[in-house]
Amino acid sequence: MNNSIPKINLQVNQNLYLKNPESSELGKKIITGSIDLIDEIGFDSFTFRKLGVQIQSPEASIYRYFESKQKLLLYLNSWYWNWMEYRLIFSLANIESPTKRLEKAILLLTEEISEDSDFSHINEVKLNRIVISESQKAYLTKDVDQENKIGAFSVQKQLVETISKIILEINPSYKYPHMLVSTIIEGAHLQRFFAEHLPKLTDVSDSCDAITDFYNELIFKAIK
Amino acid sequence: MNNSIPKINLQVNQNLYLKNPESSELGKKIITGSIDLIDEIGFDSFTFRKLGVQIQSPEASIYRYFESKQKLLLYLNSWYWNWMEYRLIFSLANIESPTKRLEKAILLLTEEISEDSDFSHINEVKLNRIVISESQKAYLTKDVDQENKIGAFSVQKQLVETISKIILEINPSYKYPHMLVSTIIEGAHLQRFFAEHLPKLTDVSDSCDAITDFYNELIFKAIK
DNA sequence: GCAAAAATGATAGTAATACTATTATTTTTG
DNA sequence: CAAAAATAATAGTATTACTATCATTTTTGC
């Protein structure tokens, strides 16, 4: 990811918004502002009223883009995984060996995101932090089946499928490729959260990236 | 777990309640009622007012036991992991072989809980469903460091430590025992959630228990 | 068996939240 | 440049997450 990449719009599932926030200045301000604000105060304290103050637009205008703050969170989550898949495709291009492909995928899913790619009006470092601490709230709801029906999680499912296929290339008889991949995807985020807030649940070492190393070992041993 | 077990009170961290709910009839009704209600409508829609209606006591009385619904969730979570540890100790008693001990621990952490043990006024089947879908909301908060400081997660930490030690008995040079155990603990619950709501993220098979099998294989290969 | 203390019930109230509605003003576009 | 679309400004509502007060019931220590 570097400056040579043209500004591409990642398409997010239309059911997650009332009006595409990419289609106007106000829409982009809503996205940029909500990422800033959620990162700062957390999703629980985040309200459209506070966002309105932050971006200097009335609360009612925000409701014309998003039905609710839940839907906005689903949008951000969806954008993030879309971005991940884009990065994955990019990073796997022209690599033949399935083992190398899997290694690259694991790195992408588990590494810390510490640089904003300037890819768009979206700050990926902040968004990554939000996905780590808040995205589970997007599906751990009584509405999950409804949300699933409208395609809110299709990007994650797609990503899990893509990486599962690489695993099956390496070992066609491995029984649990999807479980293994979804374990990494959610687990890696959780481990980052634990490393920061509940270190007794992890084995953090300042030196190298323990999380990437842990998952690399885990996965390659599992599918051998 | 069977009827021969005497009714024991599991002690929950005192910082999580204002008044011990085990100490009175109303307190127990609050716990039983909140488990029923959260299981039914979900934690997001759950309010102390609704709970008051359910147990026929005024909202204000509930606030004398719990400062907020967040604290109540922390209490339930803490009770659950306390119960798990109790079961673990029970299940490992008199077993020498660390491999067998680990196998038993994995089973306990990953199996489906489908029978209420009649161990107390708490319905463990419902509580297990609540912990699966809601417990992450107890720590994925801006308040997590504060909550951690008052000991809200000490039971989970204890459990992770106990099982990590078994792993180190089997392989003293394994680098990531805590990460491995916390990966199981949180991952197993998540996989159960996925199996029910987002099956494309798993490899469900009706026959045997895929989740237990998956983690068994994963862990023993990882530490070999 | 009874007074004091503690717990609970009944009721009310408040600031904030998660929206919806209406009308005025600005901006865009054919 | 008029019509349409988008946004701003303002107001309003039901619900939530509490806190406060006082009356009533239950528990307890003697």
Coordinates of C-alpha atoms (C1' of nucleotides) in Angstrom, one line a residue:
Chain A
M1 CA 0.0 0.0 0.0
N2 CA 1.6 3.2 -1.1
N3 CA 0.9 6.6 -2.7
S4 CA 1.0 5.1 -6.2
I5 CA -2.4 3.6 -5.7
P6 CA -5.2 5.5 -7.2
K7 CA -8.1 6.6 -5.1
I8 CA -10.6 3.8 -5.5
N9 CA -14.0 3.8 -3.8
L10 CA -14.7 0.6 -2.0
Q11 CA -18.4 -0.3 -2.6
V12 CA -20.2 -1.1 0.6
N13 CA -23.5 -3.0 0.7
Q14 CA -26.3 -0.6 -0.2
N15 CA -28.6 -2.0 2.5
L16 CA -26.4 -0.5 5.2
Y17 CA -27.2 3.1 4.3
L18 CA -30.1 5.2 3.3
K19 CA -28.0 7.4 1.1
N20 CA -24.4 6.6 0.0
P21 CA -22.1 8.6 2.2
E22 CA -19.5 8.5 -0.6
S23 CA -21.8 10.6 -2.7
S24 CA -21.5 13.9 -1.0
E25 CA -19.3 16.1 1.2
L26 CA -21.6 15.8 4.1
G27 CA -21.6 12.0 3.7
K28 CA -17.8 11.9 3.9
K29 CA -17.8 14.2 6.9
I30 CA -20.2 11.8 8.6
I31 CA -17.8 8.9 8.0
T32 CA -14.6 10.7 8.9
G33 CA -16.2 12.3 11.9
S34 CA -17.8 9.2 13.2
I35 CA -14.5 7.3 13.0
D36 CA -12.7 10.1 14.9
L37 CA -15.5 10.3 17.5
I38 CA -16.0 6.5 18.0
D39 CA -12.3 6.1 18.3
E40 CA -12.2 8.8 20.9
I41 CA -15.2 8.1 23.1
G42 CA -16.2 4.5 22.2
F43 CA -19.3 3.3 20.4
D44 CA -21.4 3.1 23.5
S45 CA -21.1 6.8 24.3
F46 CA -21.2 7.8 20.6
T47 CA -24.5 9.5 19.5
F48 CA -25.6 11.1 16.3
R49 CA -26.2 14.3 18.3
K50 CA -22.5 14.4 19.4
L51 CA -21.5 13.6 15.9
G52 CA -23.6 16.5 14.7
V53 CA -21.8 18.9 17.0
Q54 CA -18.4 17.5 15.8
I55 CA -19.1 17.9 12.1
Q56 CA -21.3 21.0 12.6
S57 CA -24.4 19.6 11.0
P58 CA -27.7 18.9 12.5
E59 CA -28.5 15.4 13.9
A60 CA -31.4 15.1 11.5
S61 CA -29.1 15.3 8.5
I62 CA -27.1 12.4 9.7
Y63 CA -30.3 10.3 9.9
R64 CA -30.8 10.8 6.2
Y65 CA -27.6 8.8 5.6
F66 CA -27.9 6.2 8.3
E67 CA -31.0 4.7 9.9
S68 CA -29.2 4.2 13.2
K69 CA -25.8 4.1 14.8
Q70 CA -26.0 0.3 14.6
K71 CA -26.2 0.5 10.8
L72 CA -23.4 3.0 10.7
L73 CA -21.2 0.5 12.7
L74 CA -22.2 -2.2 10.2
Y75 CA -21.1 0.2 7.4
L76 CA -17.7 0.9 9.0
N77 CA -17.2 -2.8 9.6
S78 CA -18.1 -3.7 6.1
W79 CA -15.8 -1.0 4.7
Y80 CA -13.0 -2.3 6.8
W81 CA -13.3 -5.9 5.6
N82 CA -13.8 -4.8 2.1
W83 CA -10.5 -2.9 2.4
M84 CA -8.9 -6.0 3.9
E85 CA -10.0 -8.1 1.0
Y86 CA -8.7 -5.5 -1.5
R87 CA -5.4 -5.6 0.3
L88 CA -5.4 -9.3 0.3
I89 CA -6.0 -9.6 -3.4
F90 CA -3.3 -7.1 -4.0
S91 CA -0.8 -8.8 -1.7
L92 CA -1.4 -12.3 -3.2
A93 CA -1.1 -11.1 -6.8
N94 CA 1.4 -13.2 -8.8
I95 CA 2.3 -15.5 -6.0
E96 CA 2.0 -19.1 -6.9
S97 CA 2.9 -21.1 -3.9
P98 CA -0.1 -21.7 -1.7
T99 CA 2.1 -21.8 1.4
K100 CA 3.5 -18.4 0.6
R101 CA 0.0 -17.2 -0.1
L102 CA -1.3 -18.4 3.3
E103 CA 1.7 -16.8 5.0
K104 CA 0.9 -13.5 3.4
A105 CA -2.8 -13.8 4.3
I106 CA -2.0 -14.6 8.0
L107 CA 0.4 -11.6 8.1
L108 CA -2.3 -9.3 6.7
L109 CA -5.0 -10.5 9.1
T110 CA -2.8 -10.4 12.2
E111 CA -0.4 -7.6 11.8
E112 CA -0.9 -4.3 13.6
I113 CA -2.1 -1.5 11.4
S114 CA -0.1 1.5 12.3
E115 CA 0.0 3.6 9.1
D116 CA -2.8 5.3 7.4
S117 CA -2.6 4.6 3.7
D118 CA -4.2 7.9 2.6
F119 CA -6.3 5.7 0.4
S120 CA -9.4 7.7 1.0
H121 CA -11.1 10.0 3.6
I122 CA -11.0 7.1 6.0
N123 CA -8.3 6.8 8.6
E124 CA -7.5 3.1 8.7
V125 CA -5.5 3.2 11.9
K126 CA -8.4 4.6 13.8
L127 CA -10.8 2.3 11.9
N128 CA -8.7 -0.7 12.8
R129 CA -8.9 0.3 16.5
I130 CA -12.7 0.6 16.2
V131 CA -13.1 -2.8 14.5
I132 CA -11.0 -4.3 17.3
S133 CA -13.0 -2.9 20.1
E134 CA -16.4 -2.4 18.7
S135 CA -17.2 -4.6 15.7
Q136 CA -18.4 -7.5 17.7
K137 CA -21.3 -5.3 18.8
A138 CA -22.3 -5.2 15.2
Y139 CA -23.2 -8.9 15.2
L140 CA -23.7 -9.9 18.8
T141 CA -27.3 -8.7 18.6
K142 CA -30.7 -10.1 18.5
D143 CA -30.9 -8.6 15.0
V144 CA -28.0 -10.6 13.6
D145 CA -30.2 -12.9 11.5
Q146 CA -31.9 -9.9 9.9
E147 CA -28.6 -8.1 9.3
N148 CA -27.2 -11.3 7.8
K149 CA -30.1 -11.6 5.5
I150 CA -29.5 -8.1 4.0
G151 CA -25.9 -9.1 3.4
A152 CA -24.2 -7.1 6.2
F153 CA -21.5 -9.8 6.7
S154 CA -21.0 -11.0 3.1
V155 CA -17.6 -9.5 2.9
Q156 CA -16.3 -11.3 5.9
K157 CA -17.8 -14.5 4.6
Q158 CA -16.2 -13.9 1.3
L159 CA -12.8 -13.4 2.9
V160 CA -13.1 -16.5 5.0
E161 CA -14.0 -18.5 1.9
T162 CA -11.0 -17.1 0.0
I163 CA -8.5 -18.1 2.6
S164 CA -10.2 -21.4 3.3
K165 CA -9.5 -22.3 -0.3
I166 CA -5.8 -21.6 0.1
I167 CA -5.8 -23.9 3.1
L168 CA -7.5 -26.6 1.1
E169 CA -4.9 -26.2 -1.7
I170 CA -2.3 -27.0 0.9
N171 CA -4.2 -29.8 2.6
P172 CA -7.3 -30.9 0.7
S173 CA -8.4 -33.2 3.5
Y174 CA -8.3 -30.6 6.3
K175 CA -11.7 -30.7 8.0
Y176 CA -12.2 -27.3 9.5
P177 CA -10.8 -24.6 7.1
H178 CA -13.6 -22.1 7.8
M179 CA -13.4 -22.4 11.5
L180 CA -9.7 -22.0 11.4
V181 CA -9.9 -18.8 9.4
S182 CA -12.7 -17.3 11.4
T183 CA -10.7 -18.2 14.5
I184 CA -7.8 -16.2 13.2
I185 CA -9.8 -13.2 12.0
E186 CA -11.7 -12.7 15.2
G187 CA -9.0 -14.1 17.5
A188 CA -6.2 -11.8 16.2
H189 CA -8.3 -8.7 17.0
L190 CA -9.2 -10.0 20.4
Q191 CA -5.6 -10.8 21.2
R192 CA -4.6 -7.2 20.3
F193 CA -7.3 -6.0 22.7
F194 CA -6.1 -8.3 25.4
A195 CA -2.5 -7.3 24.9
E196 CA -3.4 -3.8 25.7
H197 CA -6.0 -4.2 28.4
L198 CA -5.9 -7.7 29.8
P199 CA -2.2 -8.8 29.3
K200 CA -2.6 -11.8 31.6
L201 CA -4.7 -13.4 28.9
T202 CA -1.8 -13.2 26.5
D203 CA 1.9 -13.8 26.2
V204 CA 3.1 -10.4 25.0
S205 CA 6.7 -9.8 24.2
D206 CA 7.9 -6.4 23.3
S207 CA 10.4 -7.7 20.8
C208 CA 8.7 -9.2 17.7
D209 CA 5.1 -9.5 16.9
A210 CA 4.0 -12.4 19.1
I211 CA 0.4 -12.4 17.7
T212 CA 1.5 -13.0 14.1
D213 CA 4.0 -15.5 15.2
F214 CA 1.5 -17.4 17.3
Y215 CA -1.1 -17.6 14.5
N216 CA 1.5 -18.6 11.9
E217 CA 2.7 -21.5 14.0
L218 CA -0.8 -22.5 15.0
I219 CA -2.2 -22.6 11.5
F220 CA 0.6 -24.4 9.8
K221 CA 0.8 -27.0 12.5
A222 CA -3.0 -27.4 12.3
I223 CA -3.2 -28.1 8.6
K224 CA -0.1 -30.3 8.4
Chain B
M1 CA -22.4 -32.6 37.9
N2 CA -25.4 -34.3 39.4
N3 CA -27.9 -34.1 42.2
S4 CA -25.6 -35.4 44.8
I5 CA -23.7 -32.1 44.8
P6 CA -24.7 -29.9 47.7
K7 CA -25.9 -26.4 47.1
I8 CA -22.7 -24.3 47.2
N9 CA -22.7 -20.5 46.8
L10 CA -20.1 -19.3 44.3
Q11 CA -18.5 -16.2 45.7
V12 CA -18.4 -13.4 43.2
N13 CA -16.1 -10.4 43.5
Q14 CA -17.7 -7.9 45.9
N15 CA -16.9 -4.9 43.8
L16 CA -19.4 -6.0 41.2
Y17 CA -22.5 -5.4 43.4
L18 CA -23.7 -2.9 45.9
K19 CA -25.4 -5.6 48.0
N20 CA -24.9 -9.3 47.6
P21 CA -27.8 -10.7 45.6
E22 CA -27.2 -14.1 47.2
S23 CA -28.1 -12.5 50.6
S24 CA -31.9 -12.1 50.0
E25 CA -34.9 -13.4 48.2
L26 CA -35.1 -10.2 46.2
G27 CA -31.5 -10.5 45.2
K28 CA -32.0 -14.0 43.9
K29 CA -35.1 -13.0 42.0
I30 CA -33.0 -10.2 40.4
I31 CA -30.5 -12.8 39.2
T32 CA -32.9 -15.4 38.1
G33 CA -35.2 -12.8 36.4
S34 CA -32.3 -11.0 34.7
I35 CA -31.0 -14.3 33.2
D36 CA -34.5 -15.1 31.9
L37 CA -35.0 -11.6 30.5
I38 CA -31.6 -11.1 29.0
D39 CA -31.8 -14.5 27.4
E40 CA -35.2 -13.6 26.0
I41 CA -34.8 -10.1 24.7
G42 CA -31.0 -9.6 24.6
F43 CA -28.8 -7.4 26.7
D44 CA -29.2 -4.3 24.5
S45 CA -33.0 -4.2 25.0
F46 CA -32.8 -5.3 28.7
T47 CA -33.5 -2.5 31.2
F48 CA -33.9 -2.5 35.0
R49 CA -37.4 -1.1 34.5
K50 CA -38.4 -4.2 32.4
L51 CA -36.8 -6.4 34.9
G52 CA -38.8 -4.7 37.7
V53 CA -42.0 -5.5 35.9
Q54 CA -40.9 -9.1 35.4
I55 CA -40.0 -9.7 39.0
Q56 CA -42.8 -7.4 40.3
S57 CA -40.4 -5.1 42.2
P58 CA -39.7 -1.5 41.6
E59 CA -36.8 -0.4 39.5
A60 CA -35.3 1.5 42.4
S61 CA -35.0 -1.7 44.4
I62 CA -32.8 -3.3 41.8
Y63 CA -30.5 -0.3 41.8
R64 CA -29.8 -1.1 45.5
Y65 CA -28.2 -4.3 44.4
F66 CA -26.5 -3.3 41.1
E67 CA -25.1 0.1 40.2
S68 CA -25.9 -0.4 36.5
K69 CA -26.8 -3.1 34.0
Q70 CA -23.1 -3.2 33.0
K71 CA -22.2 -4.2 36.5
L72 CA -24.9 -6.8 36.5
L73 CA -23.5 -8.3 33.3
L74 CA -20.1 -8.4 34.8
Y75 CA -21.6 -10.2 37.8
L76 CA -23.2 -12.8 35.6
N77 CA -20.0 -13.2 33.6
S78 CA -18.0 -13.6 36.7
W79 CA -20.4 -16.1 38.2
Y80 CA -20.3 -18.1 35.0
W81 CA -16.5 -18.3 34.9
N82 CA -16.4 -19.1 38.6
W83 CA -18.8 -22.0 37.9
M84 CA -16.6 -23.1 35.1
E85 CA -13.5 -23.2 37.3
Y86 CA -15.4 -25.1 39.9
R87 CA -16.4 -27.6 37.3
L88 CA -12.9 -27.8 36.0
I89 CA -11.3 -28.5 39.4
F90 CA -14.0 -31.1 40.0
S91 CA -13.4 -32.7 36.6
L92 CA -9.6 -32.8 37.0
A93 CA -9.6 -34.3 40.4
N94 CA -7.5 -37.4 40.8
I95 CA -6.3 -37.4 37.2
E96 CA -2.6 -37.6 36.9
S97 CA -1.8 -37.5 33.2
P98 CA -1.4 -33.9 32.0
T99 CA -2.6 -34.9 28.5
K100 CA -5.8 -36.3 30.0
R101 CA -6.2 -33.2 32.1
L102 CA -5.9 -31.0 29.1
E103 CA -8.3 -33.1 27.1
K104 CA -10.9 -32.8 29.9
A105 CA -10.3 -29.0 30.2
I106 CA -10.8 -28.6 26.4
L107 CA -14.0 -30.6 26.6
L108 CA -15.3 -28.5 29.4
L109 CA -14.5 -25.2 27.7
T110 CA -15.9 -26.1 24.3
E111 CA -18.8 -28.4 24.9
E112 CA -22.4 -27.3 24.6
I113 CA -24.2 -26.7 27.9
S114 CA -27.6 -28.3 27.5
E115 CA -28.5 -29.3 31.0
D116 CA -29.2 -27.2 34.0
S117 CA -27.4 -28.6 36.9
D118 CA -29.9 -27.5 39.5
F119 CA -26.9 -26.3 41.4
S120 CA -28.5 -23.1 42.4
H121 CA -31.2 -20.5 41.5
I122 CA -29.1 -19.9 38.3
N123 CA -30.1 -21.6 35.1
E124 CA -26.8 -22.5 33.5
V125 CA -28.1 -23.2 30.1
K126 CA -29.6 -19.8 29.7
L127 CA -26.5 -18.2 31.4
N128 CA -24.3 -20.0 28.9
R129 CA -26.3 -18.5 26.0
I130 CA -26.0 -15.1 27.6
V131 CA -22.2 -15.4 28.0
I132 CA -21.9 -16.5 24.4
S133 CA -23.8 -13.6 22.9
E134 CA -23.3 -10.8 25.5
S135 CA -20.2 -11.3 27.6
Q136 CA -17.9 -9.5 25.2
K137 CA -19.9 -6.4 25.9
A138 CA -18.7 -6.6 29.4
Y139 CA -15.1 -5.9 28.5
L140 CA -15.2 -4.3 25.0
T141 CA -15.8 -0.9 26.7
K142 CA -13.9 2.2 27.4
D143 CA -14.2 1.2 31.1
V144 CA -12.3 -2.0 30.7
D145 CA -9.2 -0.8 32.6
Q146 CA -11.2 0.4 35.5
E147 CA -13.2 -2.8 35.6
N148 CA -10.0 -4.8 35.4
K149 CA -8.6 -2.8 38.3
I150 CA -11.5 -3.8 40.6
G151 CA -11.0 -7.4 39.7
A152 CA -13.9 -8.0 37.3
F153 CA -11.9 -10.4 35.2
S154 CA -9.8 -12.2 37.8
V155 CA -11.7 -15.4 37.5
Q156 CA -11.1 -15.7 33.7
K157 CA -7.4 -14.8 34.3
Q158 CA -7.2 -17.5 36.9
L159 CA -8.7 -20.1 34.6
V160 CA -6.4 -19.2 31.8
E161 CA -3.5 -19.5 34.2
T162 CA -4.6 -22.9 35.5
I163 CA -4.9 -24.4 32.0
S164 CA -1.7 -22.7 30.8
K165 CA 0.1 -24.6 33.5
I166 CA -1.2 -27.9 32.2
I167 CA 0.1 -27.0 28.8
L168 CA 3.5 -26.2 30.2
E169 CA 3.5 -29.5 31.9
I170 CA 3.1 -31.2 28.6
N171 CA 5.5 -29.0 26.7
P172 CA 7.6 -26.7 29.0
S173 CA 9.0 -24.8 26.0
Y174 CA 5.7 -23.8 24.4
K175 CA 5.8 -20.1 23.9
Y176 CA 2.2 -19.0 23.9
P177 CA 0.2 -21.0 26.5
H178 CA -1.9 -18.0 27.6
M179 CA -2.8 -16.9 24.1
L180 CA -3.7 -20.4 23.2
V181 CA -6.0 -20.8 26.1
S182 CA -7.7 -17.4 25.7
T183 CA -8.1 -18.3 22.1
I184 CA -10.0 -21.4 23.0
I185 CA -12.1 -19.8 25.7
E186 CA -13.3 -16.9 23.6
G187 CA -13.2 -18.7 20.3
A188 CA -15.3 -21.7 21.3
H189 CA -18.1 -19.4 22.3
L190 CA -17.8 -17.4 19.1
Q191 CA -17.9 -20.5 17.0
R192 CA -21.1 -21.6 18.7
F193 CA -22.6 -18.2 17.9
F194 CA -21.4 -18.5 14.3
A195 CA -22.7 -22.0 14.0
E196 CA -26.2 -20.8 14.8
H197 CA -26.2 -17.4 13.0
L198 CA -23.4 -17.2 10.5
P199 CA -22.7 -20.8 9.5
K200 CA -20.6 -19.8 6.5
L201 CA -17.9 -18.9 9.0
T202 CA -17.8 -22.4 10.4
D203 CA -17.7 -26.0 9.3
V204 CA -20.7 -27.4 11.1
S205 CA -21.6 -31.0 10.9
D206 CA -24.7 -32.3 12.5
S207 CA -23.1 -35.6 13.6
C208 CA -20.5 -35.1 16.3
D209 CA -19.4 -32.0 18.1
A210 CA -17.2 -30.3 15.5
I211 CA -16.2 -27.4 17.8
T212 CA -14.7 -29.7 20.5
D213 CA -13.0 -31.8 17.9
F214 CA -11.6 -28.8 16.1
Y215 CA -10.1 -27.3 19.3
N216 CA -8.8 -30.7 20.4
E217 CA -6.8 -31.2 17.2
L218 CA -5.7 -27.6 17.1
I219 CA -4.3 -27.5 20.6
F220 CA -2.5 -30.8 20.7
K221 CA -0.9 -30.1 17.3
A222 CA 0.1 -26.6 18.5
I223 CA 1.9 -27.7 21.6
K224 CA 3.5 -30.8 20.1
Chain C
dG1 C1' -43.1 -9.5 72.3
dC2 C1' -41.4 -5.2 70.9
dA3 C1' -38.6 -1.2 69.5
dA4 C1' -35.0 0.0 66.4
dA5 C1' -32.9 -1.0 62.3
dA6 C1' -32.9 -2.6 57.8
dA7 C1' -35.0 -3.7 53.6
dT8 C1' -38.5 -3.0 50.3
dG9 C1' -42.3 -0.6 47.9
dA10 C1' -44.5 3.3 45.8
dT11 C1' -44.1 7.3 43.4
dA12 C1' -41.9 11.1 41.2
dG13 C1' -38.5 13.4 38.8
dT14 C1' -34.3 14.5 35.6
dA15 C1' -31.0 14.7 31.9
dA16 C1' -29.8 12.2 28.0
dT17 C1' -30.9 9.1 24.1
dA18 C1' -32.7 7.6 19.8
dC19 C1' -35.2 8.9 17.0
dT20 C1' -39.3 11.7 13.8
dA21 C1' -41.5 15.8 11.8
dT22 C1' -41.8 20.4 9.8
dT23 C1' -40.5 24.3 7.6
dA24 C1' -36.9 27.5 5.9
dT25 C1' -32.8 28.0 3.3
dT26 C1' -29.2 26.8 0.3
dT27 C1' -27.2 24.1 -3.5
dT28 C1' -27.3 21.5 -7.6
dT29 C1' -28.7 20.5 -12.2
dG30 C1' -31.3 20.3 -16.6
Chain D
dC1 C1' -32.9 30.5 -14.1
dA2 C1' -36.6 27.7 -12.4
dA3 C1' -37.4 23.2 -10.4
dA4 C1' -35.7 19.7 -7.7
dA5 C1' -32.8 18.0 -4.3
dA6 C1' -30.1 18.5 -0.2
dT7 C1' -29.2 20.6 4.0
dA8 C1' -30.1 23.6 8.2
dA9 C1' -32.8 25.0 12.0
dT10 C1' -35.9 23.9 15.3
dA11 C1' -39.0 21.3 17.9
dG12 C1' -41.0 17.4 19.8
dT13 C1' -41.8 12.4 21.7
dA14 C1' -41.2 8.0 24.0
dT15 C1' -37.7 5.6 26.3
dT16 C1' -33.6 5.0 29.1
dA17 C1' -30.6 5.2 33.0
dC18 C1' -30.6 6.7 36.6
dT19 C1' -31.6 9.5 41.7
dA20 C1' -34.5 11.1 45.5
dT21 C1' -38.1 10.8 49.0
dC22 C1' -41.0 8.8 52.0
dA23 C1' -44.3 5.2 53.5
dT24 C1' -44.6 0.4 54.7
dT25 C1' -43.0 -4.1 55.7
dT26 C1' -39.6 -7.4 57.5
dT27 C1' -35.9 -8.6 60.3
dT28 C1' -33.1 -8.5 64.5
dG29 C1' -31.4 -8.2 69.1
dC30 C1' -32.8 -7.9 73.7

